[in-house]
XYZ file of C-alpha atoms in Angstrom:
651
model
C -2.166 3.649 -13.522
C -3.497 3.425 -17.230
C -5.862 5.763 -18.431
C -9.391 4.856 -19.159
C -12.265 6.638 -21.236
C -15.596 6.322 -23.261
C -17.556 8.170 -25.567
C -21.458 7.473 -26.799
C -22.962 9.694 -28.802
C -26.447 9.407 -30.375
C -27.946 10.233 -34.013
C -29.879 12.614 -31.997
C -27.324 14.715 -30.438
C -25.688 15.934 -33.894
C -22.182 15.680 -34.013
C -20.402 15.861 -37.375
C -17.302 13.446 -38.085
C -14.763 16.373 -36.899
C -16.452 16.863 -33.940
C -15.994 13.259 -33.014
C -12.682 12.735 -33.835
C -11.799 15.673 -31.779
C -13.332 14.712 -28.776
C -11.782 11.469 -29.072
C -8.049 12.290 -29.440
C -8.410 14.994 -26.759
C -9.745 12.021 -24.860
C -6.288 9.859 -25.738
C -4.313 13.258 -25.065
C -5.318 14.055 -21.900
C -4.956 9.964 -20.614
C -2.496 9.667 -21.412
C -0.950 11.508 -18.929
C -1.827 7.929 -16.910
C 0.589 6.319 -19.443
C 2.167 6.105 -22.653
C 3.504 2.336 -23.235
C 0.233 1.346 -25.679
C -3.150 2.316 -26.749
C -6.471 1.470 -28.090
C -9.541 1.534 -29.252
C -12.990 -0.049 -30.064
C -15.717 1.352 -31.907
C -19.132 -0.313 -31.061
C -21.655 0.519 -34.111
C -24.788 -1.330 -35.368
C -23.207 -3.880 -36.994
C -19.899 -4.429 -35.303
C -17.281 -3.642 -32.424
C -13.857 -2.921 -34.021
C -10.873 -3.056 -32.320
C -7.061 -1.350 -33.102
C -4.587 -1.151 -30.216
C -0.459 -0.611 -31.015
C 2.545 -0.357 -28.288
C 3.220 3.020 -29.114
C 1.918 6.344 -27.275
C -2.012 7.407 -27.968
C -0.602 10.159 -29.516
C 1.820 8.514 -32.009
C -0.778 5.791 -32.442
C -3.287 8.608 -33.585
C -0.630 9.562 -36.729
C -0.577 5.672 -37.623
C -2.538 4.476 -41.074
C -3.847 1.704 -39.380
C -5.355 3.594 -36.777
C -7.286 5.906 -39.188
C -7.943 3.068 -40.906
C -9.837 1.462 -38.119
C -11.773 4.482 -37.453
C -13.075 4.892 -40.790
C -14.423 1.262 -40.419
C -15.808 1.884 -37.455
C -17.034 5.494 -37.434
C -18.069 6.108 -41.235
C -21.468 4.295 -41.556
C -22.791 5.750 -38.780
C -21.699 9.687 -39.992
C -23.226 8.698 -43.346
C -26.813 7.706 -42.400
C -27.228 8.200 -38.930
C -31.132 6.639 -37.904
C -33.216 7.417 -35.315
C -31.950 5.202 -32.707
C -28.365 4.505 -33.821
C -25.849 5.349 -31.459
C -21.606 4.804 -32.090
C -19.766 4.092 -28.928
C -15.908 3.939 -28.061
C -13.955 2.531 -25.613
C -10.035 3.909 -25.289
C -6.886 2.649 -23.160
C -3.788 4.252 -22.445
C -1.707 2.029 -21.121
C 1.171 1.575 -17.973
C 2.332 -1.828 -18.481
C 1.935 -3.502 -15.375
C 1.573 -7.325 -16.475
C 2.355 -8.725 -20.116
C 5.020 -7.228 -22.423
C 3.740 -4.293 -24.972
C 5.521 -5.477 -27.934
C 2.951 -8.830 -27.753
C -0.536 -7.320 -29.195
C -2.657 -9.712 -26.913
C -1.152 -7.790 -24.266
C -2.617 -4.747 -24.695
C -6.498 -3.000 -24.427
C -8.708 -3.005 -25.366
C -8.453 -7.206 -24.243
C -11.002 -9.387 -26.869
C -11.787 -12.554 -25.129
C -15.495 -14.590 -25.860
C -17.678 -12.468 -26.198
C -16.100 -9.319 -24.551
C -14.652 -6.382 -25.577
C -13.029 -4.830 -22.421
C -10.529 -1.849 -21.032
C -9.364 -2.189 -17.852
C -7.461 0.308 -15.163
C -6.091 -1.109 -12.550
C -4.102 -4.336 -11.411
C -5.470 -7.889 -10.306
C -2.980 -9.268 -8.060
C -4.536 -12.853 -7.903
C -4.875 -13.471 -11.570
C -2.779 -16.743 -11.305
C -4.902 -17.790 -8.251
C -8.145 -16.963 -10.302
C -6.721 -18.693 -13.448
C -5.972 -21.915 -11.526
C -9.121 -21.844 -9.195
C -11.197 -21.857 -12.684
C -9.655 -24.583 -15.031
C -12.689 -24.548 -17.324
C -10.885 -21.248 -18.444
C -7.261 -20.793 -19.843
C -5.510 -18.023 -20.018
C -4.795 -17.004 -23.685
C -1.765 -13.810 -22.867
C -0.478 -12.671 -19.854
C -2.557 -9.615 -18.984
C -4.056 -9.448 -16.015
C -7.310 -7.844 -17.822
C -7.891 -11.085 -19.212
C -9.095 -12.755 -16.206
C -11.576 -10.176 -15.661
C -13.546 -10.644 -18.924
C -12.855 -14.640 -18.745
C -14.893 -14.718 -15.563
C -17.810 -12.407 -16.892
C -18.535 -14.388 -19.684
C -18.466 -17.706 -17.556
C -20.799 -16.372 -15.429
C -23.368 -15.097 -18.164
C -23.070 -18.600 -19.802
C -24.520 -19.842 -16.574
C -27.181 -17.997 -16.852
C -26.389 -14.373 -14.742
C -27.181 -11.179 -15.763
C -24.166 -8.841 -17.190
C -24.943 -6.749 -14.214
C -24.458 -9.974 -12.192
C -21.518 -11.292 -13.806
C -19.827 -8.278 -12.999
C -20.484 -8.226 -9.903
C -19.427 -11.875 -9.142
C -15.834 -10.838 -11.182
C -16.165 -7.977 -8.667
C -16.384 -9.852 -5.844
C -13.126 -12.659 -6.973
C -10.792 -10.329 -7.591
C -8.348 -8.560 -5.590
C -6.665 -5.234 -6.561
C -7.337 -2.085 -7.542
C -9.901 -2.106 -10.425
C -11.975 -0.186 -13.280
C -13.236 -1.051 -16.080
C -15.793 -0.459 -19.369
C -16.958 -3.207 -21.355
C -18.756 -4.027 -24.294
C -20.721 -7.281 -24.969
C -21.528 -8.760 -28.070
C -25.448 -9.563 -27.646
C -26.382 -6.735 -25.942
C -26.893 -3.215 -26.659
C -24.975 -1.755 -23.758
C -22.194 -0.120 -22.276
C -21.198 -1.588 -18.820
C -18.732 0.475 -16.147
C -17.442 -0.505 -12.640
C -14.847 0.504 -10.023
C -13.697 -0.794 -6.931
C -11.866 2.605 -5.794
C -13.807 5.633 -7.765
C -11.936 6.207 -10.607
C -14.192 7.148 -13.076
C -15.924 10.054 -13.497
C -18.397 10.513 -15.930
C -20.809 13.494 -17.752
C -24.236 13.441 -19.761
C -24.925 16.028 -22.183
C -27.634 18.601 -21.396
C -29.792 17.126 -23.715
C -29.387 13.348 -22.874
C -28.508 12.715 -26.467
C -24.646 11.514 -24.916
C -22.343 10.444 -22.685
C -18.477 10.450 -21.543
C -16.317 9.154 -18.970
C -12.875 9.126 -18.032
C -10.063 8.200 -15.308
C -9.807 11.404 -13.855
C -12.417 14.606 -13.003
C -10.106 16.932 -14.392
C -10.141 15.174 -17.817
C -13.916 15.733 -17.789
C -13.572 19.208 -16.864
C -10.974 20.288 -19.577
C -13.776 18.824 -21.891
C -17.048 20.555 -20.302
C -15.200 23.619 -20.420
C -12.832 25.712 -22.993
C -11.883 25.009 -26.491
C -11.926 21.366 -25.543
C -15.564 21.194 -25.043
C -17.271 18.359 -26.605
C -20.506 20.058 -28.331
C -23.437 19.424 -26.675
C -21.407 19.186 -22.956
C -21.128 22.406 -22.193
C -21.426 23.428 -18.427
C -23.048 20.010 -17.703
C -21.825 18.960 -14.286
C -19.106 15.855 -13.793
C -20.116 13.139 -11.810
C -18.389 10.046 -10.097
C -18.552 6.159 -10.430
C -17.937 5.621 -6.715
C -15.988 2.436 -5.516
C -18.300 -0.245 -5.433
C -20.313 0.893 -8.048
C -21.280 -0.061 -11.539
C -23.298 1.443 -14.474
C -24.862 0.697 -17.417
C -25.080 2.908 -20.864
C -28.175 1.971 -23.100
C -26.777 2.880 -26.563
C -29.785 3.243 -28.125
C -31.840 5.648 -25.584
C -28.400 6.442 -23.687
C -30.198 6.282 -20.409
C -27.870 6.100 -18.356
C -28.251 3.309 -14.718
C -26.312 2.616 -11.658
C -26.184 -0.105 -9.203
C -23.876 -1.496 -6.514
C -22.259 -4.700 -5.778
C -20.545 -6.230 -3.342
C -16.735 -5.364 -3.433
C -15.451 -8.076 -0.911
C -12.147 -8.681 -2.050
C -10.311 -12.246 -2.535
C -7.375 -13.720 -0.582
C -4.535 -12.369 -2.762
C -1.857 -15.126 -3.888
C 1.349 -15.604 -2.105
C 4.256 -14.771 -4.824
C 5.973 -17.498 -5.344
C 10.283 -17.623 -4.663
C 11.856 -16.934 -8.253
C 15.357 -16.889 -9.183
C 17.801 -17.971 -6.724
C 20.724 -15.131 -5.573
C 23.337 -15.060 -8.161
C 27.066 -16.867 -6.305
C 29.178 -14.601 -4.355
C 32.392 -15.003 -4.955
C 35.238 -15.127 -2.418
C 36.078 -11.808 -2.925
C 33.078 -10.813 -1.401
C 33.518 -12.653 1.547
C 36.774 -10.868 2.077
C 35.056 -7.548 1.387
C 32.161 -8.031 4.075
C 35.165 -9.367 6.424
C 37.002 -6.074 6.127
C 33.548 -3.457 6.947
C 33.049 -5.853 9.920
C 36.703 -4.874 11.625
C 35.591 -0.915 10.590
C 35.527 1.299 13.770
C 31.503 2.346 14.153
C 30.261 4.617 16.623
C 29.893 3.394 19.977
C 26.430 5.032 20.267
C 25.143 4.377 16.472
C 26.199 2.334 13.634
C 27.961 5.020 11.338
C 31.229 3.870 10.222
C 34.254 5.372 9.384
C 33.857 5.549 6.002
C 30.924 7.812 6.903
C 31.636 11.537 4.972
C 32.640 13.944 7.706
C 32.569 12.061 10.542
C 35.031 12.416 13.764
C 34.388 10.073 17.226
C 35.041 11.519 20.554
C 37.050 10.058 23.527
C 34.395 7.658 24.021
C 33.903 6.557 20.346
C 30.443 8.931 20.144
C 30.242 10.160 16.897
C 29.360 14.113 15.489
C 25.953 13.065 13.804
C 24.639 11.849 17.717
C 26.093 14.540 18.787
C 24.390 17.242 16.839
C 21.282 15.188 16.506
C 17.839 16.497 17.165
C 15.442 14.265 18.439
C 12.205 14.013 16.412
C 9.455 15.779 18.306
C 6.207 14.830 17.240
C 3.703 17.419 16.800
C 0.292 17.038 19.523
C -2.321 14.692 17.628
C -4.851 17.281 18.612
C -3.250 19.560 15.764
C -3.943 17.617 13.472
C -7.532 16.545 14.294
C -8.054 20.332 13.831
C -6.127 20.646 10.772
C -7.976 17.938 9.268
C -10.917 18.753 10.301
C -10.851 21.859 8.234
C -10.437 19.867 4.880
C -12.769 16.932 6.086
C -15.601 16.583 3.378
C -18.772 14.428 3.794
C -17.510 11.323 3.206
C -18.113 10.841 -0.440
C -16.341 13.386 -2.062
C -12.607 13.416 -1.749
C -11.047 15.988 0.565
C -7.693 15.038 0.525
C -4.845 14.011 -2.077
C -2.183 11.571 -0.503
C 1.310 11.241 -2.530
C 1.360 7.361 -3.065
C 4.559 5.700 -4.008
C 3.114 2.374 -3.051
C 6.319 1.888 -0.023
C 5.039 1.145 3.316
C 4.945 4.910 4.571
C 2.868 6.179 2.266
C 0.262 2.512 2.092
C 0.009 3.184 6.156
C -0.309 7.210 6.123
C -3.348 6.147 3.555
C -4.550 3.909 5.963
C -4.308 6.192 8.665
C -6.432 8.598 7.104
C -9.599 6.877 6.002
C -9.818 4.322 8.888
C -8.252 6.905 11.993
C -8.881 10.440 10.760
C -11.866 10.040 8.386
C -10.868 11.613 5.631
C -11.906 10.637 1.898
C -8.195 10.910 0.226
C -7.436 10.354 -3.801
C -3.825 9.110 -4.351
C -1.592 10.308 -6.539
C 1.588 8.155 -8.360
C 4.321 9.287 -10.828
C 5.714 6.837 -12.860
C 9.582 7.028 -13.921
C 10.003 3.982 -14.933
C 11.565 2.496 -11.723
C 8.241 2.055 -9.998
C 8.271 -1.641 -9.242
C 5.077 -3.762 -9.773
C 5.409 -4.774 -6.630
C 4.951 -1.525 -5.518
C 2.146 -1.372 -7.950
C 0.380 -4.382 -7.012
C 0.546 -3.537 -3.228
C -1.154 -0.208 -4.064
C -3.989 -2.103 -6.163
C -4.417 -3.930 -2.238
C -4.363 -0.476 -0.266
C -6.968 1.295 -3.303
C -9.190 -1.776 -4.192
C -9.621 -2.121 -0.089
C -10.146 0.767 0.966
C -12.155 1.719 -2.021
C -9.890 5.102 -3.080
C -9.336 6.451 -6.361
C -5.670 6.329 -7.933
C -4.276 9.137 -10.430
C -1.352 8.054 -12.515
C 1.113 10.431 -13.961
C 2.858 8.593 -16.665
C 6.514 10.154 -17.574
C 7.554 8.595 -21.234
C 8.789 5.508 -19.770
C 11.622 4.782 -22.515
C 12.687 8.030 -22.821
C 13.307 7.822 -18.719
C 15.287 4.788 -18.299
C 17.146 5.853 -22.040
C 18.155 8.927 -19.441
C 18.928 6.724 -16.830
C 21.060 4.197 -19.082
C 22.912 7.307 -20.399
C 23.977 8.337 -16.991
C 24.633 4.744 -15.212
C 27.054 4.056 -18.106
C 28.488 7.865 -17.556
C 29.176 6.820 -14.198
C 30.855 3.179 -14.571
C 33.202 5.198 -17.272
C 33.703 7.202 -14.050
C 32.878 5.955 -10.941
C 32.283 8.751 -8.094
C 30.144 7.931 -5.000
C 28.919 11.968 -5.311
C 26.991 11.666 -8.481
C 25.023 8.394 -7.403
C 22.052 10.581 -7.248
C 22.092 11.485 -10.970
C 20.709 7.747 -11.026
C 17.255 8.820 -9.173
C 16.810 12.561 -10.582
C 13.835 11.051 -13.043
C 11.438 11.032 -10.236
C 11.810 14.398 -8.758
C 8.950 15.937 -11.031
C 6.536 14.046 -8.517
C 6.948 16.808 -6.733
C 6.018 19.591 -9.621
C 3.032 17.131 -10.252
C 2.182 17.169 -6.854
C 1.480 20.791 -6.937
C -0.142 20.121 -10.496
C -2.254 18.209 -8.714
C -3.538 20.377 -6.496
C -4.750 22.491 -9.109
C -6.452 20.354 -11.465
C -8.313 18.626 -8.263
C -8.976 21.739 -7.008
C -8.453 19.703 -3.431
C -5.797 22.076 -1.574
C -4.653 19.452 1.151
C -1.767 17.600 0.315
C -0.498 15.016 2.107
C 3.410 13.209 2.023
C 3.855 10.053 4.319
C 7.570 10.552 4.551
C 9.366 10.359 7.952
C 12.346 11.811 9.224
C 14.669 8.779 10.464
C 15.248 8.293 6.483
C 17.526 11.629 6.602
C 20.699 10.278 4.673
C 23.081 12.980 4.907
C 25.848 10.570 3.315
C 24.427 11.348 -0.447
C 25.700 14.901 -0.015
C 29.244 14.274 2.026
C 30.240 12.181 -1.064
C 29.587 15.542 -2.821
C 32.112 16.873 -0.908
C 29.426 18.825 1.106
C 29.180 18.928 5.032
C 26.008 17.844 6.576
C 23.624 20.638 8.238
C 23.302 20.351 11.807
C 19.786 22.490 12.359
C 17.317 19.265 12.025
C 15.380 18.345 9.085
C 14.800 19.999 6.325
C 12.887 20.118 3.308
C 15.123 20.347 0.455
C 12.708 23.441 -1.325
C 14.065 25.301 2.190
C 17.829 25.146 1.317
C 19.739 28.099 0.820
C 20.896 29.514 -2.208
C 24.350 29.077 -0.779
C 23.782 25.548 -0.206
C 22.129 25.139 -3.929
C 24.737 27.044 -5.526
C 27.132 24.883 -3.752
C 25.521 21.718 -4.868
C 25.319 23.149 -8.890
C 29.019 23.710 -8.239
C 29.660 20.225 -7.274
C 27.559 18.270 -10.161
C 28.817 20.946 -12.541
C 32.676 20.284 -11.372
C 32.020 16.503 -11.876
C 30.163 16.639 -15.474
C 32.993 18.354 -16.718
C 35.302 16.097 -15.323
C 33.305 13.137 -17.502
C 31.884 14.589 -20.363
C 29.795 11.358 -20.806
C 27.538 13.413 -18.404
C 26.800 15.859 -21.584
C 23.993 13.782 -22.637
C 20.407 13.824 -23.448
C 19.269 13.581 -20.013
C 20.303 17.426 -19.184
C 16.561 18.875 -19.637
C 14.874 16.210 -17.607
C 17.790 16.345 -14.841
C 17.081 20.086 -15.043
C 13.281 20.093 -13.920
C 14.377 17.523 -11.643
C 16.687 19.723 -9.904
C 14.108 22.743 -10.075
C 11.051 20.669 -8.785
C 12.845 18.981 -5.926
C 14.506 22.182 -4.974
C 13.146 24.816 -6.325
C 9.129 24.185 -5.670
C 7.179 24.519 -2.427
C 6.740 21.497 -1.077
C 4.473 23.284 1.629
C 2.694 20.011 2.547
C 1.133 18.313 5.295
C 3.619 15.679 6.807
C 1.460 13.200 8.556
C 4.110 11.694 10.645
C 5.113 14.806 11.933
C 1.967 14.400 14.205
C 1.354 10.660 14.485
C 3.602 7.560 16.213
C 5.720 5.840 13.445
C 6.214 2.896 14.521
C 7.847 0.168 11.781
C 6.617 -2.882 13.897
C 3.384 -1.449 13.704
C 3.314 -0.405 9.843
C 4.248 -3.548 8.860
C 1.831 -5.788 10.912
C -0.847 -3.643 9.754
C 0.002 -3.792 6.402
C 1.370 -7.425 6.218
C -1.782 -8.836 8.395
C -4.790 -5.790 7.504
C -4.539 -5.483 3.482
C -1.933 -8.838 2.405
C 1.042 -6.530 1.511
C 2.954 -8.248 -0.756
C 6.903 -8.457 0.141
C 9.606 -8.749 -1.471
C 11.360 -11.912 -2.061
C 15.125 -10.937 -2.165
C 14.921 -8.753 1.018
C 12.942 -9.128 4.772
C 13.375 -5.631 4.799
C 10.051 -4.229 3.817
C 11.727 -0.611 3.082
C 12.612 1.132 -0.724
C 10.865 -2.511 -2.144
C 9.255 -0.482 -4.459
C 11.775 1.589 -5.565
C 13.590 -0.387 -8.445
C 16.759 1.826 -8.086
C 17.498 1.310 -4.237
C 18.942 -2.622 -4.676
C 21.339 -1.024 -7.120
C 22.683 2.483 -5.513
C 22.607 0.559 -1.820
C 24.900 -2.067 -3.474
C 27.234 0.419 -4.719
C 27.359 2.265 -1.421
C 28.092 -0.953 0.288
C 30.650 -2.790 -1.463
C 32.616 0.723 -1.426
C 32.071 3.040 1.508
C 31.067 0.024 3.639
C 27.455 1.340 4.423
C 24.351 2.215 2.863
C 20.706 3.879 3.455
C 20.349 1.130 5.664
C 22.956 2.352 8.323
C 21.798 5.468 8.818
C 18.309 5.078 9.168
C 18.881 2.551 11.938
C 21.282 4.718 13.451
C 18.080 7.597 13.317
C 15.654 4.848 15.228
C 18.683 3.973 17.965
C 19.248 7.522 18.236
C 15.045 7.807 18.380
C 15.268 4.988 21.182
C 13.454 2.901 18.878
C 16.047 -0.385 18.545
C 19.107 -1.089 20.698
C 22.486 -0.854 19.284
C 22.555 -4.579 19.154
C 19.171 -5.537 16.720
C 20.124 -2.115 14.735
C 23.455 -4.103 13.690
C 21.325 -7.359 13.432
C 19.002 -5.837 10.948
C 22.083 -3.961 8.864
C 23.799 -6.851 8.496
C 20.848 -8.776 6.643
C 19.280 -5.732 5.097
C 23.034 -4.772 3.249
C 22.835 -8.225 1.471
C 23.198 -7.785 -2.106
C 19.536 -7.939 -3.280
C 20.888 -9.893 -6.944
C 17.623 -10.763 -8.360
C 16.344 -6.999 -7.996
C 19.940 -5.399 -9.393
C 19.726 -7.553 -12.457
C 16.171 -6.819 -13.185
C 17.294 -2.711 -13.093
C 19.708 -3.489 -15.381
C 17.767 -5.147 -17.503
C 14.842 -2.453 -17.490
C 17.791 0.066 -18.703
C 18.877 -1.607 -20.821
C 23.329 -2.209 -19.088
C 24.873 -5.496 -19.266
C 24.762 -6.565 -15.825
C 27.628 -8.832 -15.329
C 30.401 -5.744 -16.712
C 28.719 -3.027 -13.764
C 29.054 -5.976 -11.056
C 32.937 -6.078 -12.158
C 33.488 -2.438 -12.422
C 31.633 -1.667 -9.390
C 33.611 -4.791 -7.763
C 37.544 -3.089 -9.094
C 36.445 0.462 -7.212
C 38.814 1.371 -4.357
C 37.223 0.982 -1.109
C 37.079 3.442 1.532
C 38.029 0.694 4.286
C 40.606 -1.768 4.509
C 40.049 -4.771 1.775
């Protein structure tokens, strides 16, 4: 999620002005990896706590006039005439906009309410329950952050302790949480986490102190031509989850302390916008793909790429399917038990998109298999905050530290825009894809990962019923028949084949020469062209979707969404949009063919398949016009072109 970080150095340890501003924009640099919507920073001297934040990058803020402008205020007395006990502290925040526009200033971190200066990483997913449940406070912007200091500095004005109050915030929230504060009136540095992620280093002399989101940021800056001076070699440490710590700035002693992480009864999101009117046209349209011959064994129409039925209206895809056959648990246990650590340290990295696979695979492994994972998240830009406030439940629970990858989040959905309009010019059912081709670097990170952790086990939650074959018929390429497979394993025939195909349709639509080429590039090369030699957890364990959901619904309050029952792609904030176009024209979408996989798996009749198709291929409005509004396409013209395409049944 957003990157975090500190610095407090002492007249003692000897730092000279250059020194300090390179440590702190390597700092911004390397968090901002976690994201690049906004920044900020305050400076905590003897006199004063300064604050400067801007919805720009950390880096670009770092160029700004204002920013060194701040700094000066905040940094020069103290390089001037340093005494004996003076000490200059920063806070810094790079930020993933999760709750409360950028462009608004009270949005953004560091957040300066009462007496509290604070940065927060993380998201509190019962800030409106908090807000209402305390009505002696008002909220004063829409960041979540807010809440947090609002209820520390009601609790010290009763009389607790700033170790206290924090732990009393601690124990009201819910979500996935970390956060360093300052507090005017005191002469310290406060730190806590909920799921571990911070990570933190003293100098070798005990003259200073830094901390940061992520262990590898420490590293790069213990180590190499990063190195703050004075932090050489000195070993990283970590803020476990339920944890806090306080930073004397004058001796820089440095204390820790627990609290009690219970978490609060997250708020029930209340029904927004009602679905936008269907018009009769639609009515005619879902008519027409309910008269469209399906297979007598499965669901897949017609309209399905490639398929033929046999005498007894059995389709190809049953007949060349192979059943999914789980691995013995036992391998696992052994395989695990390899990589299992002591508890504390994490042994494990789990790919986290935040959908209900990967929330219950994470589940799965601390509470069944005893393992000690960190997640890992890339944000596109079409990561929903559903998705992201369901993974503040599964982290802040289960106490488990989150890494955020950050892509350049305007730059992303400018690539997106560029192509979604390419397409309406042009619409072809092959190039849907195109759409989703921004989030395929999850996998290069993934790998990335693995060597900045230094953890070697990585571990995807994907299953195999969600094979869609369908993407690639529209390409005008057959489906394989030899099971599943993991798209780095493709042949070069089948690559080249699939180059051909894109490259046949871009220069059919030269609206497709754009500025998205590089990034659909590495897309193309991490997806395909990277081992993606992971452990698949549900290739050894039951998947079982009543299951999942009860466990996640009923165990950690997953959130759903409120335009769908379906509790599948909600956080995905392309899927409403690409299974509407696949719907309204080929009669089908994602939908069919994964419940065709769990009738095929024995796991639903024929009958509550179709049941659950038929509500799950609803046009999920309120979710389509939010993606067109995040990049940026008038929503009403792609209804009506996507409305005027030819159908591939009988309309």
């Amino acid at each position: 999620m957003c990157g975090i970080f500190g610095l407090v150095t002492s007249s003692r340890q000897g730092l000279d002005r250059a020194a300090w501003d390179r440590a702190i924009r390597n700092l911004f640099i390397l968090s901002q990896s976690r994201g690049k919507e906004a920044a900020g920073i305050a400076i905590a001297n003897a006199d004063e706590i300064v604050v400067h934040k801007d919805s720009v990058s950390a880096e670009a803020m770092l160029k700004t006039a204002d920013y060194k402008t701040a700094v000066s205020r905040g940094a020069d007395g103290f390089f001037a005439a340093p005494g004996d006990k003076s000490a200059l502290s920063v806070v810094g925040h790079a930020r993933l906009v999760t709750n409360g526009l950028q462009g608004i200033d009270a949005n953004n971190q560091p957040v300066w309410r009462d007496d509290i200066v604070i940065v927060h990483n993380g998201i509190v997913t019962n800030w409106a329950e908090l807000w209402a449940e305390n009505p002696d406070i008002k909220p004063r912007a829409e960041v979540d952050t807010e809440v947090i200091a609002a209820l520390m500095h009601k609790y010290t004005v009763e009389g607790d302790t700033t170790q206290k109050a924090m732990s009393r915030a601690f124990d009201d929230i819910y979500g996935e949480t970390s956060i360093a504060f300052f507090q005017r009136g005191t002469n310290e540095l406060m730190i806590g986490t909920n799921t571990g992620s911070v990570h933190y280093c003293i100098s070798a002399k005990g003259d200073a102190f830094f901390f940061a989101s992520e262990k590898w940021i420490c590293q790069k800056l213990t180590s190499g031509d990063k190195t703050i001076p004075g932090f050489a070699g000195v070993p990283v440490h970590q803020l476990t989850a339920g944890n806090g710590m306080s930073i004397d700035l004058s001796s820089i002693e440095v204390k820790t302390f627990g609290f009690d992480s219970a978490l609060a009864t997250p708020q029930i999101s209340p029904m927004l916008a009602t679905q936008r009117n269907i018009e009769e046209k639609s009515y005619r349209l879902r008519h027409a793909q309910a008269t469209m011959q399906r297979c007598s064994k499965c669901l897949l129409p017609e309209t399905m790429p490639y398929i033929a039925y046999d005498a007894d209206g059995v389709c190809n895809y049953c007949h060349t399917y192979e059943p999914w056959e789980k691995k013995p648990e036992s391998e696992i246990e052994e395989y695990l038990a390899r990589f299992r650590g002591d508890g504390k340290s994490p042994d494990c990295v789990v790919a986290f998109s935040g959908g209900r696979d990967s929330s219950y695979g994470l589940h799965l492994l601390k509470e069944k298999f005893g393992m000690q994972p960190i997640t890992f998240s890339y944000d596109w830009g079409m990561v929903t905050d559903l998705a992201r406030r369901n993974q503040a439940r599964m982290c802040g629970k289960l106490g488990i530290e989150h890494i955020w990858i950050s892509a350049n989040i305007k730059e992303k959905r400018a690539n997106i825009r560029a192509n979604v309009l390419a397409w309406l010019r042009k619409p072809d059912l092959g190039i849907i894809p195109l759409f989703m081709a921004g989030d395929k670097q999850f996998f290069w990170y993934a790998n990335e990962l693995i060597k900045q952790t230094g953890i070697p086990l990585m571990v995807f939650c994907t299953n195999r019923l969600e094979k869609t074959d369908f993407k690639l018929g529209f390409l005008d390429m057959p489906p394989q028949v030899d099971g599943f497979n993991q798209p780095s394993t493709f042949g070069m025939g089948r690559k080249a084949q699939m180059l051909m195909q894109y490259g046949k349709r871009y220069l059919s639509n030269p609206r497709y020469i754009n500025r998205s080429i590089p990034d659909t590039a590495w897309a193309f090369l991490s997806y395909y062209g990277i081992n993606q030699d992971h452990l698949y957890l549900f290739d050894y364990v039951d998947w079982d979707e009543d299951v999942i959901d009860d466990v996640l619904i009923n165990g950690y309050d997953w959130e759903l969404a409120d335009d769908t029952e379906c509790t599948w792609r909600i956080g995905d904030g392309t899927a409403a949009f690409y299974n509407y176009i696949y719907t309204t024209v080929a009669g089908f979408s994602e939908h069919d063919t994964f419940r065709s996989n769990q009738i095929r798996e024995g796991q639903l009749t024929r009958d509550r398949a179709m049941e659950l198709v038929e509500r799950d291929n609803q046009p999920r409005w309120k979710s389509i016009r939010e993606y067109t509004q995040l990049i940026n396409i008038d929503f009403d013209e792609a209804i009506r072109v996507i409305d005027r395409i030819p159908k591939l049944y009988g309309a």
